[in-house]
Short mmCIF file of C-alpha atoms in Angstrom, two decimals:
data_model
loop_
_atom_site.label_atom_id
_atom_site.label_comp_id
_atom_site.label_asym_id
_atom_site.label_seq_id
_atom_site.Cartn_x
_atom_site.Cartn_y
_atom_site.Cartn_z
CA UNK X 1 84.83 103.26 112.07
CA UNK X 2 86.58 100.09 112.51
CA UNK X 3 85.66 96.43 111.00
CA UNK X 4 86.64 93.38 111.78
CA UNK X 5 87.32 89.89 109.89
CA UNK X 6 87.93 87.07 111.80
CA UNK X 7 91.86 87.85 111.32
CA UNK X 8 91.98 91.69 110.70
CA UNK X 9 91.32 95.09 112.09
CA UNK X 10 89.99 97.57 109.46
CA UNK X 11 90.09 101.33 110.05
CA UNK X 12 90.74 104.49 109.04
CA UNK X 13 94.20 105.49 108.31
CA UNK X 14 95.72 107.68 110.64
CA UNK X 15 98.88 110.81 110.17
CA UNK X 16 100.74 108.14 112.67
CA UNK X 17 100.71 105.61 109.49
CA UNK X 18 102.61 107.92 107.47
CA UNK X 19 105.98 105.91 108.20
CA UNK X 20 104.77 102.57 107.55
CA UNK X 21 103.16 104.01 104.12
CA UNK X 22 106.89 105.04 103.33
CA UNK X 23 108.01 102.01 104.27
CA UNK X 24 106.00 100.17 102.17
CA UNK X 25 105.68 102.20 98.94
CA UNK X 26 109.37 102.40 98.79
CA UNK X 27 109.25 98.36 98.60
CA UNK X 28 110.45 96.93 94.92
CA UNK X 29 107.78 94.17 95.22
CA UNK X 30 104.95 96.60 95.78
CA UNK X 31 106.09 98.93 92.53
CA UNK X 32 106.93 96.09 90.71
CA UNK X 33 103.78 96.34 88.51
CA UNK X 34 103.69 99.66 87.59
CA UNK X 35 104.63 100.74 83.99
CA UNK X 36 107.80 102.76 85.59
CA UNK X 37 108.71 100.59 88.48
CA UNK X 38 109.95 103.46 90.82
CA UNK X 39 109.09 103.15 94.64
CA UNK X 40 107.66 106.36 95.94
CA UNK X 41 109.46 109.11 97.32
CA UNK X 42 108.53 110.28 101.04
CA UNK X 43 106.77 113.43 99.67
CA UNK X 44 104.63 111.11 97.57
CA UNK X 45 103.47 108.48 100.19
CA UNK X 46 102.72 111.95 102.73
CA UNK X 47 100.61 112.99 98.97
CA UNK X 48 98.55 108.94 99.04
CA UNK X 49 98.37 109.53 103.01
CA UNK X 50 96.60 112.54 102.42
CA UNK X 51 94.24 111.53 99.48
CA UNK X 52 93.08 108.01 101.22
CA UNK X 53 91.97 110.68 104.28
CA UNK X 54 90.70 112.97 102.33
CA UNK X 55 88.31 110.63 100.76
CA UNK X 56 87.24 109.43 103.82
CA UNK X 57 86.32 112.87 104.99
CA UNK X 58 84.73 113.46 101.39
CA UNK X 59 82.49 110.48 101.52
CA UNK X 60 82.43 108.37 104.72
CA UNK X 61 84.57 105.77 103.67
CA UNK X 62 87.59 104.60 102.08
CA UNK X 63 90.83 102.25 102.02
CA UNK X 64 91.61 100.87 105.59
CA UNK X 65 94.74 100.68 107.27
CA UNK X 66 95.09 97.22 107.37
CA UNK X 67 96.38 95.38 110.91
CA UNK X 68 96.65 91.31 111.93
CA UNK X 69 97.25 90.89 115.43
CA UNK X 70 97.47 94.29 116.44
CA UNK X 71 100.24 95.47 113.92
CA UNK X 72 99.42 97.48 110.50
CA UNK X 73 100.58 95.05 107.50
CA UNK X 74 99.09 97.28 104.92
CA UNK X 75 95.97 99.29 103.19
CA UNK X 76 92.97 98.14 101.31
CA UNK X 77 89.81 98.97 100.36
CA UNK X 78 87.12 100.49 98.22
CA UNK X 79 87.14 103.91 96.82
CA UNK X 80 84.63 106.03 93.97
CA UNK X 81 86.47 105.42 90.82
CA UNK X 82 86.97 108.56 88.83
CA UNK X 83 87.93 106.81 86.04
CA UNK X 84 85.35 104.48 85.97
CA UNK X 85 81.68 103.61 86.81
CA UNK X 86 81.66 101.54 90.49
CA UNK X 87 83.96 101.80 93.27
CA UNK X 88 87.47 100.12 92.81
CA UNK X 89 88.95 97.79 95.41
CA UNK X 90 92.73 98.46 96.21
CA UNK X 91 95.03 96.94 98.38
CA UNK X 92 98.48 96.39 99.43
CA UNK X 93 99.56 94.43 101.74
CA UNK X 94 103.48 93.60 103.02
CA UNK X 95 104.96 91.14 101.28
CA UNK X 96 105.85 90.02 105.12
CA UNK X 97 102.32 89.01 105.21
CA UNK X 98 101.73 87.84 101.48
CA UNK X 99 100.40 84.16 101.06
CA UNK X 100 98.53 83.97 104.47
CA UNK X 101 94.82 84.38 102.98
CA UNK X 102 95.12 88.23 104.07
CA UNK X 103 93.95 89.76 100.69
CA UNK X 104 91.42 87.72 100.04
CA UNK X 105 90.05 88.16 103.77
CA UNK X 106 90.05 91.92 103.02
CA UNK X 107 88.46 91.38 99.64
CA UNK X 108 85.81 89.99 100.84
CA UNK X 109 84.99 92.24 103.60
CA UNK X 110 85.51 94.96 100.91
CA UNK X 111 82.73 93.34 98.91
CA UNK X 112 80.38 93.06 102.32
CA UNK X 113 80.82 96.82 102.70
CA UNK X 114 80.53 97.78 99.40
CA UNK X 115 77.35 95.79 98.33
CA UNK X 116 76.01 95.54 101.92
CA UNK X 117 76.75 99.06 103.63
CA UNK X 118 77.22 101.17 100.34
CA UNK X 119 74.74 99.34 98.74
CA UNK X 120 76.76 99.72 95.00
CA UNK X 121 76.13 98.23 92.04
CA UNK X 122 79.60 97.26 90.77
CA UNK X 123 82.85 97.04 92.52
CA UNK X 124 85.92 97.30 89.97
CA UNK X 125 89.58 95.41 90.58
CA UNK X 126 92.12 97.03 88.25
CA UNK X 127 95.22 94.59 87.82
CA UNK X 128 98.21 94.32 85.39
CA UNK X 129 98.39 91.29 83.20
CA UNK X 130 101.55 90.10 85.07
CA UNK X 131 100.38 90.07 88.37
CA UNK X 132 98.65 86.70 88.81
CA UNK X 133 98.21 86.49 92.22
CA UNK X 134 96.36 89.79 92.61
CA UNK X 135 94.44 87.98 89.76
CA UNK X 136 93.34 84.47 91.81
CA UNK X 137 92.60 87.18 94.63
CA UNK X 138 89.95 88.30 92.68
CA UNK X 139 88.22 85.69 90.51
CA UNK X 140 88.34 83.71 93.90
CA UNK X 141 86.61 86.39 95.40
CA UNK X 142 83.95 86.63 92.62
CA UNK X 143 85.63 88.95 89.96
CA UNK X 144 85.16 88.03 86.55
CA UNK X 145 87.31 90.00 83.47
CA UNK X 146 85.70 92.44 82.27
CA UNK X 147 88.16 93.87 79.56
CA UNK X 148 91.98 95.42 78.92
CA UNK X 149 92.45 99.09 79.76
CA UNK X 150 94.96 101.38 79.47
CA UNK X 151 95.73 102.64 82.79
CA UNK X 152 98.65 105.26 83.34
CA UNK X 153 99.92 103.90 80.11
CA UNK X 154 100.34 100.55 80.95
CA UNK X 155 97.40 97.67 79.71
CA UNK X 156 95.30 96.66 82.60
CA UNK X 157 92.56 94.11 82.96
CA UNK X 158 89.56 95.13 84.25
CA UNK X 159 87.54 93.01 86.64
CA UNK X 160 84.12 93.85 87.87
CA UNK X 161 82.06 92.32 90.32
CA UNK X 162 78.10 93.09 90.89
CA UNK X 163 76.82 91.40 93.57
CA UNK X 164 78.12 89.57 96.93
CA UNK X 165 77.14 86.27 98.43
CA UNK X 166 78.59 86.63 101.43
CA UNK X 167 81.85 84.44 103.02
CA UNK X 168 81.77 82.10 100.12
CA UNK X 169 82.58 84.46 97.48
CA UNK X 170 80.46 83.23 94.99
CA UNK X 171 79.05 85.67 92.31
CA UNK X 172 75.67 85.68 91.66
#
């Protein structure tokens, strides 16, 4: 299955990503926000490979590989939350390719997918206090905070979104 935004390809992520997933996982600015700031080792970006396939194979859906003009700048997406009730949007993006409107284009086909095509109830956007961008991404896109979590040790805020109006991004 592949989407499309007026600036993106969505799909499925692919074995032939695994090297870009490296790549990117061993980047300080994508670890940054974690409570031990420690890129990923090879074995563990072959392990986040694996699970983003397996839950598409699970449940017919999950994060997309990520590409702009034909080139994969990241992954993003909506997944079942084990954790918590709703599906949680993810996504990380290059910093390459940070500040170009990119995340919040994937957001909000995220939100289309999940509310339209999914038809869920609540979509979840789990973000550490320090990262404000990731923040703006979502309230612009119709988050509103929720509550503080504790989430691999570290506090979280929890953002939660229940429906979608469409391109505007207006809650409602």
């Amino acid at each position: 299955m592949i989407r499309h935004t007026p600036r993106l390809s969505l799909r499925m992520p692919e074995d032939r990503d695994l090297d870009f997933v490296t790549a990117l996982f061993a980047r300080p600015e994508i670890v940054a926000h974690r409570p031990e700031p420690v890129p990923d080792s090879p074995a563990e970006s072959r392990r986040r490979l694996a699970r983003d396939r397996a839950h598409w194979r699970l449940h017919g859906f999950g994060r997309w590989a990520v590409e702009a003009e034909g080139r994969l700048i990241g992954f993003g997406g909506v997944t079942v939350s084990t954790e918590f009730e709703g599906l949680n949007l993810s996504y990380h993006l290059h910093p390459d390719h940070w500040g170009n409107g990119y995340a919040t284009e994937l957001v909000k086909e995220a939100l289309a997918f999940a509310f339209g095509d999914l038809q869920a109830q609540r979509v979840l956007g789990l973000v550490r206090p320090v990262n404000v961008a990731s923040r703006r991404v979502l309230e612009k896109c119709g988050f509103g905070f929720e509550r503080e979590v504790v989430l691999h040790g570290a506090p979280t805020h929890l953002f939660s979104c229940r429906t979608f109006a469409g391109a505007t991004g207006e809650r409602q």
